[in-house]
Every structure is written in structure tokens, then in C-alpha cells.
Tab-separated table of C-alpha atoms in Angstrom:
chain	number	residue	atom	x	y	z
A	1	MET	CA	-65.165	-18.495	-3.705
A	2	CYS	CA	-66.540	-20.163	-6.633
A	3	VAL	CA	-66.340	-22.775	-9.667
A	4	CYS	CA	-66.179	-22.586	-13.193
A	5	VAL	CA	-66.824	-25.379	-15.829
A	6	CYS	CA	-63.908	-25.865	-17.862
A	7	GLY	CA	-64.657	-28.681	-20.822
A	8	TYR	CA	-61.236	-30.747	-21.196
A	9	GLY	CA	-63.315	-33.876	-22.360
A	10	ASN	CA	-60.750	-34.286	-25.840
A	11	PHE	CA	-57.581	-33.502	-23.588
A	12	VAL	CA	-54.044	-34.376	-25.574
A	13	ASP	CA	-51.019	-34.564	-23.010
A	14	ASN	CA	-49.005	-35.597	-26.259
A	15	ILE	CA	-48.821	-35.883	-30.021
A	16	ARG	CA	-46.397	-38.287	-32.364
A	17	LEU	CA	-45.112	-35.806	-35.164
A	18	TYR	CA	-43.193	-36.376	-38.602
A	19	VAL	CA	-40.614	-33.620	-39.771
A	20	ARG	CA	-38.551	-33.465	-42.852
A	21	GLY	CA	-36.151	-30.589	-43.393
A	22	GLY	CA	-36.231	-29.516	-46.824
A	23	SER	CA	-33.870	-30.577	-49.544
A	24	GLY	CA	-30.648	-28.733	-51.368
A	25	GLY	CA	-30.586	-27.205	-54.525
A	26	MET	CA	-28.422	-27.798	-57.442
A	27	GLY	CA	-25.503	-26.431	-57.586
A	28	LEU	CA	-23.927	-25.339	-61.094
A	29	PRO	CA	-20.887	-27.191	-62.087
A	30	ARG	CA	-19.724	-24.773	-64.914
A	31	LEU	CA	-19.666	-21.402	-62.915
A	32	GLY	CA	-18.984	-23.048	-59.423
A	33	GLY	CA	-22.491	-21.740	-58.021
A	34	LEU	CA	-23.527	-23.184	-55.117
A	35	GLY	CA	-27.312	-24.363	-54.205
A	36	GLY	CA	-29.155	-23.246	-51.475
A	37	ASN	CA	-29.799	-25.440	-48.284
A	38	GLY	CA	-33.092	-26.794	-47.805
A	39	GLY	CA	-35.217	-25.216	-44.753
A	40	ASP	CA	-35.435	-26.559	-41.584
A	41	ILE	CA	-37.641	-27.470	-39.102
A	42	TRP	CA	-38.357	-26.110	-35.505
A	43	VAL	CA	-40.605	-26.560	-32.439
A	44	VAL	CA	-41.386	-23.141	-31.085
A	45	ALA	CA	-42.915	-22.841	-27.775
A	46	LYS	CA	-45.746	-20.005	-27.879
A	47	LYS	CA	-48.556	-19.473	-25.413
A	48	GLY	CA	-52.068	-19.906	-25.666
A	49	ILE	CA	-51.402	-23.016	-28.211
A	50	THR	CA	-52.869	-26.347	-27.243
A	51	LEU	CA	-51.177	-29.993	-28.761
A	52	LYS	CA	-54.896	-30.600	-29.606
A	53	GLN	CA	-54.899	-27.265	-31.306
A	54	ILE	CA	-52.040	-29.088	-33.622
A	55	LYS	CA	-53.188	-32.322	-33.934
A	56	ASP	CA	-56.912	-30.717	-35.280
A	57	LYS	CA	-54.898	-27.858	-37.794
A	58	HIS	CA	-52.501	-30.711	-39.076
A	59	PRO	CA	-54.496	-34.101	-39.292
A	60	ASN	CA	-52.145	-35.495	-40.312
A	61	LYS	CA	-49.463	-34.119	-38.642
A	62	ARG	CA	-46.433	-33.888	-41.299
A	63	PHE	CA	-44.246	-30.885	-41.149
A	64	THR	CA	-41.860	-30.585	-44.337
A	65	ALA	CA	-39.466	-27.541	-44.394
A	66	GLY	CA	-38.993	-25.358	-47.853
A	67	VAL	CA	-36.080	-26.888	-50.572
A	68	GLY	CA	-33.326	-24.913	-51.232
A	69	SER	CA	-33.327	-22.749	-54.864
A	70	ASN	CA	-30.617	-24.298	-57.606
A	71	SER	CA	-27.791	-22.188	-58.543
A	72	SER	CA	-28.262	-20.021	-61.779
A	73	ILE	CA	-26.446	-17.622	-63.452
A	74	HIS	CA	-28.680	-15.165	-62.153
A	75	ALA	CA	-27.887	-16.122	-59.004
A	76	LEU	CA	-24.766	-18.295	-58.282
A	77	ARG	CA	-25.435	-18.616	-54.351
A	78	GLY	CA	-28.722	-20.851	-54.293
A	79	ALA	CA	-31.337	-19.306	-51.364
A	80	LYS	CA	-32.014	-21.318	-48.247
A	81	GLY	CA	-35.308	-22.977	-48.520
A	82	GLU	CA	-38.156	-21.577	-46.277
A	83	ASP	CA	-38.016	-22.936	-42.495
A	84	SER	CA	-40.589	-24.544	-41.106
A	85	GLN	CA	-42.163	-23.726	-37.384
A	86	VAL	CA	-44.285	-25.839	-35.266
A	87	PHE	CA	-45.899	-23.795	-33.048
A	88	ALA	CA	-46.045	-25.855	-29.303
A	89	PRO	CA	-47.463	-24.867	-25.928
A	90	VAL	CA	-44.891	-23.787	-22.823
A	91	GLY	CA	-43.812	-26.298	-20.605
A	92	ILE	CA	-42.761	-29.299	-23.464
A	93	SER	CA	-40.299	-32.096	-23.775
A	94	VAL	CA	-39.763	-33.151	-27.378
A	95	THR	CA	-38.520	-36.300	-27.436
A	96	THR	CA	-37.497	-39.186	-30.767
A	97	ASP	CA	-39.173	-42.668	-30.926
A	98	ASN	CA	-36.701	-44.413	-29.383
A	99	GLY	CA	-36.953	-41.867	-25.828
A	100	ARG	CA	-33.960	-39.887	-26.658
A	101	ILE	CA	-34.698	-36.479	-25.838
A	102	LEU	CA	-34.016	-33.414	-28.038
A	103	GLY	CA	-34.705	-30.372	-25.686
A	104	GLU	CA	-36.921	-28.931	-23.663
A	105	LEU	CA	-39.259	-25.670	-24.255
A	106	ASN	CA	-40.031	-23.775	-20.653
A	107	CYS	CA	-40.879	-20.291	-21.680
A	108	GLU	CA	-42.526	-18.730	-24.206
A	109	GLY	CA	-40.177	-18.516	-27.675
A	110	ASP	CA	-37.596	-20.855	-26.668
A	111	ASN	CA	-37.249	-22.709	-30.349
A	112	LEU	CA	-35.701	-26.335	-30.726
A	113	LEU	CA	-33.859	-27.251	-33.942
A	114	VAL	CA	-35.356	-31.409	-34.930
A	115	ALA	CA	-35.309	-32.103	-38.409
A	116	LYS	CA	-32.239	-29.662	-40.401
A	117	GLY	CA	-32.239	-28.855	-43.860
A	118	GLY	CA	-29.645	-30.818	-46.750
A	119	HIS	CA	-26.801	-29.041	-48.144
A	120	GLY	CA	-26.984	-27.653	-51.660
A	121	GLY	CA	-24.825	-29.343	-54.332
A	122	SER	CA	-21.208	-28.064	-54.134
A	123	LEU	CA	-17.686	-28.850	-55.313
A	124	HIS	CA	-17.419	-31.462	-52.530
A	125	SER	CA	-20.723	-32.926	-53.764
A	126	GLY	CA	-20.379	-33.239	-57.316
A	127	PHE	CA	-22.960	-30.283	-57.010
A	128	LEU	CA	-25.686	-32.695	-56.058
A	129	PRO	CA	-28.080	-31.382	-53.625
A	130	SER	CA	-28.317	-33.866	-50.607
A	131	LYS	CA	-31.984	-34.512	-49.044
A	132	GLY	CA	-33.106	-33.100	-45.435
A	133	GLN	CA	-33.250	-34.827	-41.956
A	134	THR	CA	-36.442	-36.798	-41.707
A	135	ARG	CA	-37.427	-37.926	-38.296
A	136	GLN	CA	-40.510	-39.161	-35.630
A	137	ILE	CA	-40.364	-36.814	-32.747
A	138	ARG	CA	-42.899	-36.671	-29.971
A	139	LEU	CA	-43.868	-33.699	-28.358
A	140	ASP	CA	-45.390	-34.257	-24.318
A	141	LEU	CA	-46.644	-32.021	-21.824
A	142	LYS	CA	-44.348	-32.170	-18.642
A	143	LEU	CA	-47.045	-30.296	-16.364
A	144	ILE	CA	-50.617	-31.104	-17.502
A	145	ALA	CA	-52.175	-29.888	-13.959
A	146	ASP	CA	-51.230	-28.108	-10.337
A	147	LEU	CA	-52.594	-30.790	-8.581
A	148	GLY	CA	-53.196	-34.460	-9.746
A	149	LEU	CA	-55.709	-37.111	-8.202
A	150	VAL	CA	-53.704	-40.192	-7.245
A	151	GLY	CA	-56.161	-43.486	-5.780
A	152	PHE	CA	-57.541	-46.798	-6.753
A	153	PRO	CA	-60.169	-47.238	-9.282
A	154	ASN	CA	-63.589	-45.931	-6.931
A	155	ALA	CA	-62.225	-44.446	-4.485
A	156	GLY	CA	-64.485	-41.049	-6.211
A	157	LYS	CA	-62.058	-39.165	-7.693
A	158	SER	CA	-64.428	-38.179	-10.356
A	159	SER	CA	-66.929	-37.114	-7.814
A	160	LEU	CA	-64.370	-34.802	-6.115
A	161	LEU	CA	-63.047	-33.818	-9.369
A	162	THR	CA	-66.145	-32.864	-10.483
A	163	ALA	CA	-67.599	-31.791	-6.634
A	164	LEU	CA	-64.536	-28.782	-6.843
A	165	SER	CA	-64.494	-27.591	-10.493
A	166	HIS	CA	-68.256	-28.498	-12.108
A	167	ALA	CA	-65.524	-30.924	-14.676
A	168	LYS	CA	-67.841	-33.686	-16.033
A	169	PRO	CA	-65.578	-36.522	-16.380
A	170	ARG	CA	-67.438	-39.967	-16.679
A	171	ILE	CA	-68.424	-41.379	-13.307
A	172	ALA	CA	-70.077	-44.920	-12.279
A	173	SER	CA	-69.603	-47.389	-9.776
A	174	TYR	CA	-67.103	-49.730	-11.464
A	175	PRO	CA	-63.187	-49.746	-12.096
A	176	PHE	CA	-61.767	-47.561	-14.827
A	177	THR	CA	-63.946	-45.278	-15.970
A	178	THR	CA	-61.378	-42.851	-15.847
A	179	LEU	CA	-59.538	-43.817	-19.283
A	180	ARG	CA	-57.662	-40.197	-19.749
A	181	PRO	CA	-57.040	-37.526	-17.962
A	182	GLU	CA	-59.205	-34.552	-16.871
A	183	ILE	CA	-59.194	-31.578	-16.266
A	184	GLY	CA	-60.998	-29.027	-13.933
A	185	LYS	CA	-60.251	-25.518	-12.561
A	186	VAL	CA	-60.861	-24.014	-9.230
A	187	MET	CA	-61.400	-20.826	-9.544
A	188	TYR	CA	-61.259	-18.573	-6.498
A	189	ASP	CA	-63.641	-15.004	-5.392
A	190	ASP	CA	-60.149	-12.991	-6.837
A	191	HIS	CA	-59.918	-14.875	-9.882
A	192	LYS	CA	-57.182	-16.697	-8.714
A	193	GLN	CA	-57.260	-20.676	-10.562
A	194	VAL	CA	-55.867	-23.913	-9.677
A	195	SER	CA	-56.015	-27.037	-12.595
A	196	VAL	CA	-56.725	-29.992	-11.042
A	197	ALA	CA	-56.422	-33.625	-13.081
A	198	ASP	CA	-58.172	-36.852	-12.260
A	199	LEU	CA	-55.657	-39.523	-13.372
A	200	PRO	CA	-56.349	-42.852	-14.931
A	201	GLY	CA	-57.245	-45.102	-11.887
A	202	LEU	CA	-53.907	-46.881	-10.090
A	203	ILE	CA	-53.403	-50.558	-9.454
A	204	GLU	CA	-51.249	-52.925	-7.863
A	205	GLY	CA	-48.519	-53.603	-9.803
A	206	ALA	CA	-48.809	-50.010	-11.622
A	207	HIS	CA	-44.783	-49.924	-11.878
A	208	VAL	CA	-44.352	-52.850	-14.303
A	209	ASN	CA	-47.352	-51.603	-16.398
A	210	LYS	CA	-50.168	-53.140	-15.009
A	211	GLY	CA	-53.403	-51.838	-15.689
A	212	MET	CA	-52.773	-48.192	-16.578
A	213	GLY	CA	-49.838	-48.649	-15.448
A	214	HIS	CA	-46.677	-46.080	-17.305
A	215	LYS	CA	-49.555	-44.120	-18.901
A	216	PHE	CA	-50.752	-43.230	-15.493
A	217	LEU	CA	-47.321	-42.618	-13.516
A	218	LYS	CA	-46.131	-39.839	-16.869
A	219	HIS	CA	-48.827	-38.309	-15.918
A	220	VAL	CA	-47.922	-38.293	-11.985
A	221	GLU	CA	-45.005	-36.867	-12.740
A	222	ARG	CA	-46.569	-34.086	-14.316
A	223	THR	CA	-48.565	-32.016	-11.751
A	224	ASN	CA	-47.062	-30.008	-9.563
A	225	GLN	CA	-48.535	-31.751	-6.148
A	226	LEU	CA	-50.524	-34.767	-5.385
A	227	MET	CA	-53.682	-35.348	-3.795
A	228	PHE	CA	-54.546	-38.852	-2.710
A	229	VAL	CA	-58.006	-40.027	-2.367
A	230	VAL	CA	-58.691	-42.876	-0.447
A	231	ASP	CA	-62.210	-44.893	0.581
A	232	ILE	CA	-62.502	-44.377	4.527
A	233	CYS	CA	-64.263	-48.160	4.015
A	234	GLY	CA	-61.385	-49.275	1.819
A	235	PHE	CA	-60.502	-51.046	-1.693
A	236	GLN	CA	-60.908	-53.965	-3.113
A	237	LEU	CA	-60.498	-54.394	-7.498
A	238	ALA	CA	-62.498	-57.738	-7.597
A	239	SER	CA	-63.645	-60.327	-5.781
A	240	ASN	CA	-60.228	-62.493	-6.326
A	241	THR	CA	-58.112	-59.686	-4.993
A	242	PRO	CA	-57.302	-58.783	-1.236
A	243	PHE	CA	-59.347	-56.322	0.581
A	244	ARG	CA	-57.274	-53.146	1.495
A	245	SER	CA	-58.197	-51.229	4.562
A	246	ALA	CA	-58.256	-47.477	4.207
A	247	PHE	CA	-54.299	-47.290	6.099
A	248	GLU	CA	-53.299	-50.277	3.623
A	249	THR	CA	-54.684	-47.992	0.582
A	250	VAL	CA	-52.497	-44.904	1.386
A	251	LEU	CA	-49.287	-47.577	1.962
A	252	LEU	CA	-50.067	-48.890	-1.471
A	253	LEU	CA	-50.037	-45.593	-3.401
A	254	ASN	CA	-47.227	-44.784	-1.456
A	255	LYS	CA	-45.289	-48.079	-2.695
A	256	GLU	CA	-46.921	-48.556	-6.479
A	257	LEU	CA	-45.053	-44.131	-6.628
A	258	GLU	CA	-41.509	-45.360	-5.163
A	259	LEU	CA	-41.492	-48.428	-7.170
A	260	TYR	CA	-41.279	-46.554	-10.589
A	261	ASN	CA	-39.895	-42.929	-9.318
A	262	GLU	CA	-38.925	-42.332	-5.749
A	263	GLU	CA	-38.846	-38.818	-6.295
A	264	LEU	CA	-42.558	-38.518	-6.463
A	265	LEU	CA	-41.941	-39.144	-2.892
A	266	GLY	CA	-41.084	-36.049	-2.534
A	267	LYS	CA	-44.027	-34.125	-4.375
A	268	PRO	CA	-45.790	-32.073	-1.486
A	269	ALA	CA	-49.192	-33.903	-1.325
A	270	ILE	CA	-52.811	-34.444	0.726
A	271	LEU	CA	-54.428	-36.958	1.991
A	272	VAL	CA	-58.238	-36.554	1.060
A	273	ILE	CA	-60.095	-39.509	3.064
A	274	ASN	CA	-63.462	-39.825	0.847
A	275	LYS	CA	-66.945	-40.444	1.561
A	276	MET	CA	-67.428	-39.714	5.289
A	277	ASP	CA	-71.084	-39.538	4.350
A	278	LEU	CA	-71.213	-43.511	4.529
A	279	PRO	CA	-72.308	-45.319	7.991
A	280	GLU	CA	-69.569	-46.107	9.591
A	281	ALA	CA	-66.913	-43.848	8.324
A	282	GLN	CA	-66.737	-41.574	11.749
A	283	GLY	CA	-64.847	-45.199	13.285
A	284	ARG	CA	-62.835	-45.928	10.699
A	285	LEU	CA	-61.292	-42.372	10.438
A	286	ARG	CA	-60.328	-42.833	13.730
A	287	GLU	CA	-59.241	-46.262	13.263
A	288	LEU	CA	-56.755	-43.759	10.038
A	289	GLU	CA	-55.852	-41.406	12.254
A	290	THR	CA	-54.064	-43.592	14.986
A	291	HIS	CA	-52.468	-44.989	11.711
A	292	LEU	CA	-50.769	-42.020	10.316
A	293	GLU	CA	-50.021	-40.965	13.215
A	294	ASN	CA	-47.723	-43.828	14.483
A	295	GLN	CA	-47.015	-44.681	10.374
A	296	GLU	CA	-44.287	-46.516	11.332
A	297	GLU	CA	-45.245	-49.161	13.663
A	298	SER	CA	-48.649	-49.382	12.010
A	299	SER	CA	-46.976	-50.244	9.206
A	300	HIS	CA	-45.474	-53.511	10.392
A	301	LEU	CA	-48.668	-54.727	10.863
A	302	PHE	CA	-49.227	-55.586	7.210
A	303	HIS	CA	-47.726	-57.807	4.708
A	304	GLU	CA	-43.963	-56.340	4.027
A	305	ASP	CA	-45.479	-56.331	0.249
A	306	VAL	CA	-47.388	-53.761	1.005
A	307	ILE	CA	-44.818	-51.052	3.378
A	308	PRO	CA	-43.013	-48.892	0.980
A	309	LYS	CA	-39.344	-48.383	2.304
A	310	SER	CA	-39.733	-44.025	1.997
A	311	LEU	CA	-43.021	-42.871	4.210
A	312	MET	CA	-44.530	-40.190	2.839
A	313	ARG	CA	-45.719	-37.316	4.819
A	314	PHE	CA	-48.867	-35.839	4.094
A	315	THR	CA	-49.194	-32.134	4.151
A	316	HIS	CA	-53.065	-31.688	5.289
A	317	VAL	CA	-55.590	-35.146	5.618
A	318	VAL	CA	-59.013	-33.962	4.934
A	319	PRO	CA	-61.849	-35.922	5.685
A	320	VAL	CA	-65.007	-34.893	2.571
A	321	SER	CA	-68.025	-36.238	1.383
A	322	ALA	CA	-67.913	-35.735	-2.785
A	323	THR	CA	-71.608	-36.277	-2.244
A	324	THR	CA	-72.951	-34.215	0.381
A	325	GLY	CA	-70.056	-31.747	-0.119
A	326	LEU	CA	-68.708	-32.071	3.525
A	327	GLY	CA	-64.915	-30.413	4.400
A	328	LEU	CA	-64.547	-29.662	0.520
A	329	PRO	CA	-64.856	-25.488	1.531
A	330	LEU	CA	-61.834	-26.276	3.661
A	331	LEU	CA	-60.339	-28.735	1.002
A	332	LYS	CA	-59.929	-26.088	-1.611
A	333	SER	CA	-58.576	-23.671	0.934
A	334	LEU	CA	-55.920	-25.634	1.470
A	335	ILE	CA	-55.105	-26.898	-2.093
A	336	ARG	CA	-54.508	-22.755	-2.442
A	337	GLN	CA	-52.412	-22.706	0.659
A	338	SER	CA	-50.209	-25.434	-0.106
A	339	LEU	CA	-49.521	-24.851	-3.801
A	340	GLU	CA	-48.793	-20.710	-2.572
A	341	GLU	CA	-46.593	-21.855	0.376
A	342	GLN	CA	-44.507	-24.214	-2.304
A	343	ASN	CA	-44.064	-21.457	-4.673
A	344	ILE	CA	-42.790	-18.902	-2.141
A	345	ILE	CA	-40.290	-22.440	-1.630
A	346	GLU	CA	-39.302	-22.411	-5.228
A	347	THR	CA	-38.830	-18.789	-5.829
A	348	ASP	CA	-36.481	-18.653	-2.912
A	349	GLY	CA	-34.478	-21.588	-4.004
A	350	GLN	CA	-34.110	-20.095	-7.726
A	351	ARG	CA	-33.127	-16.460	-5.728
A	352	SER	CA	-30.495	-18.403	-3.930
A	353	GLU	CA	-29.247	-19.972	-7.010
A	354	ARG	CA	-29.435	-17.353	-9.142
A	355	LEU	CA	-26.874	-15.425	-6.395
A	356	LEU	CA	-24.911	-18.589	-6.055
A	357	LYS	CA	-24.281	-18.222	-9.595
A	358	LEU	CA	-23.488	-14.720	-9.519
A	359	ARG	CA	-21.216	-15.318	-6.955
A	360	ARG	CA	-19.335	-18.101	-9.164
A	361	GLU	CA	-18.993	-16.104	-12.526
A	362	ILE	CA	-17.420	-12.752	-10.868
A	363	PRO	CA	-13.677	-13.131	-10.583
A	364	THR	CA	-12.068	-13.158	-6.864
A	365	SER	CA	-9.499	-10.540	-8.604
A	366	SER	CA	-12.348	-7.859	-9.482
A	367	ILE	CA	-13.568	-7.828	-5.821
A	368	PRO	CA	-12.315	-4.894	-3.626
A	369	ILE	CA	-10.028	-5.803	-1.276
A	370	LYS	CA	-9.654	-3.304	1.627
A	371	PRO	CA	-5.929	-2.490	3.165
A	372	SER	CA	-5.766	-3.836	6.350
A	373	LYS	CA	-4.712	-1.659	8.609
A	374	THR	CA	-1.583	-1.468	10.364
A	375	LEU	CA	-0.604	-0.902	14.145
A	376	ALA	CA	1.488	1.906	14.964
A	377	SER	CA	5.301	0.560	16.350
């Protein structure tokens, strides 16, 4: 099993664009000529495109479609203005500035009209054209990685990402070293790749937008699976905040996700116990394992502010040391196994949904009915 180095230092997961449909062309009153409609703006999903490429190629982030042609004696019906296409990554959601969802682009070739061109001049408008639609839109990547690292600051997420993938996130011995997602890729011997995102450090109260707050939690929504990373020795954000044991940390991470969006608890999750190279680690691990085996009973030992309504069930619990490499080969293997199991479940589910939909579409009258055999009297 080998690892590849991937440079994602300037990762961009959302971008704001100004789009304007083309104005219509002038009509020709004396001959009743119709001006051409203005061109439209479309967002089109295309593989290999990144939001960073859009940002670099179009630094002003403005897209304008062509103006419709005026009506003339040579062409009473003016030609439509040229459409403008914004090529974007597959797997994005498109929203307005106020958060209204315009649509999602989930497959290559999917397209979405985001700014309509104005009408050409006609009899109804006194042969005067109208302007094209103008708006600000946002493109947001829905899925940024296969796996998202979730943990409080200084849990060792950045060190773990470095050890797993040789990505080079900023690492220091103080909180909040990760201010934007860092993406690394684990490459296996058969060239299979798994993307892992180190997300900005979570703090208590993130669900009400404290710290990185909603920005962090939005990133969590856009990973296939979660990997909780917990310091075996516990965590304390500052001298004036309470110290949390490893088990309390698990409960708090669970609760922050739950308070933001309960559906996040439905994601498959691996629990990684980091810093197992520290002197007291083995004793603390035995204590943590006891709590994890009896989560419901153990959770009542702590203040109710810490306890989530629903306890997350982890597919695997893996003790590791990002510093010494202890447990990392096993962790890499389990990451792949968990993702492949999820893929099988989702594929089977999609197949069942398609069959169910097909059955609903077949009219009852078209299903042949075998004649029943009558008994001889």
C-alpha cells in the first residue's frame, strides 16, 4: 500500500458569480419585425473542472450572454444572442444569494439555466427590447471528499492526514491551525484512491455558529463518511474551559453534529483514538473502551449538556499514533473496507428503487394474466 502526495493548498469549495442574460434586440415597427431574444447563461457540469479553475480563469467572476440582433429589412426576425456557459464540477448545488436552491448538477452534462435573456422588441412591447435577467449565484461543492476528519482542535487531525496521505497541512501545537479544508489522497497498491478531508477544528457551540461553526458543519455534510479523531488524553480548549476526557469528547462531537443536523448521525463513521504513543495511553484506552461498550449507561455519568439524544454507532474503533505510525496500516485497510461496503449498500438500494419505479410505471392492464383452470364437473 502506498501513498501519493496531492497539492490542495488553495482548495476552493464555493464561489460567488455575477451572471447576466443578454438584452433583446430592437424590433422594426414599420415592417412589424421582431428583435432577437438575448442569450441565456447556463451552468454545465463537466468532469475535470474545479471551482479554483473558474476563479483563476475568470478573476472578475462575471458572465454575460450575447445581445439579440435587431430586426432589419434583411432579417425581420433578429437572431438570438449567443448563450454563455459556465463549466463547473460535477456534484455542485447552485443557489441564489439568499440561499434559494436553483438546482443541482450531479452528472456530467447536467445543465441549469441561471439567467434568462431578455425578450426582443415586438408589437406587444412597442418594438422595444427588455434587458436580460441579472443575479448573483453561488456554486457549492456538495461532496468534497470520501472521508471527513471530525475532531476538536489539537486532536491530531492534521498530523493524521499527513501520515495517511503525505498532504502538507499547517501543523502547530495550538488550536485552529486548520482554517480551511485540506484534502489528501490515500492511494492503494491497485491504484484505488480515497480522498480524506481535514476539516476546520470544531468547538463546543459550533451548531450556533461559534468558532468555524456552520462553515465546518457544512463541510461535514459533504463527505461520504466521517472519521472522529479523539486525543486519548482528552481535550481542553483554554484554561477557562472545562477539561474533557476522551469519552466526553466523543459525546460532545456527537452532540454538535446532532444539534446542527440529526441526519449527519446516519453517516457511517470510524472512531480513531490518536496519540497512543503517550505514556498513559494504554490505561486511558481501556477506560474509554469500557465506556464505549456501555455508552448509554456511561453517558449518564456526565452533565446533561454533554449527552446527545442519539448515540453514534461506529463501524470501527482504531487506536493509532500519527507520530509513530502505530495502527495506520490497519486504519487504511478499514477506511477502504468501510467505503466499499457503503458503495455495495447504496448500489443495491438504487437498484431496488429503479425496480420499484419500473413496476409503478407498468400499467396493470399490460401485465398478462394466466387463465385459471376450471375443475371438470
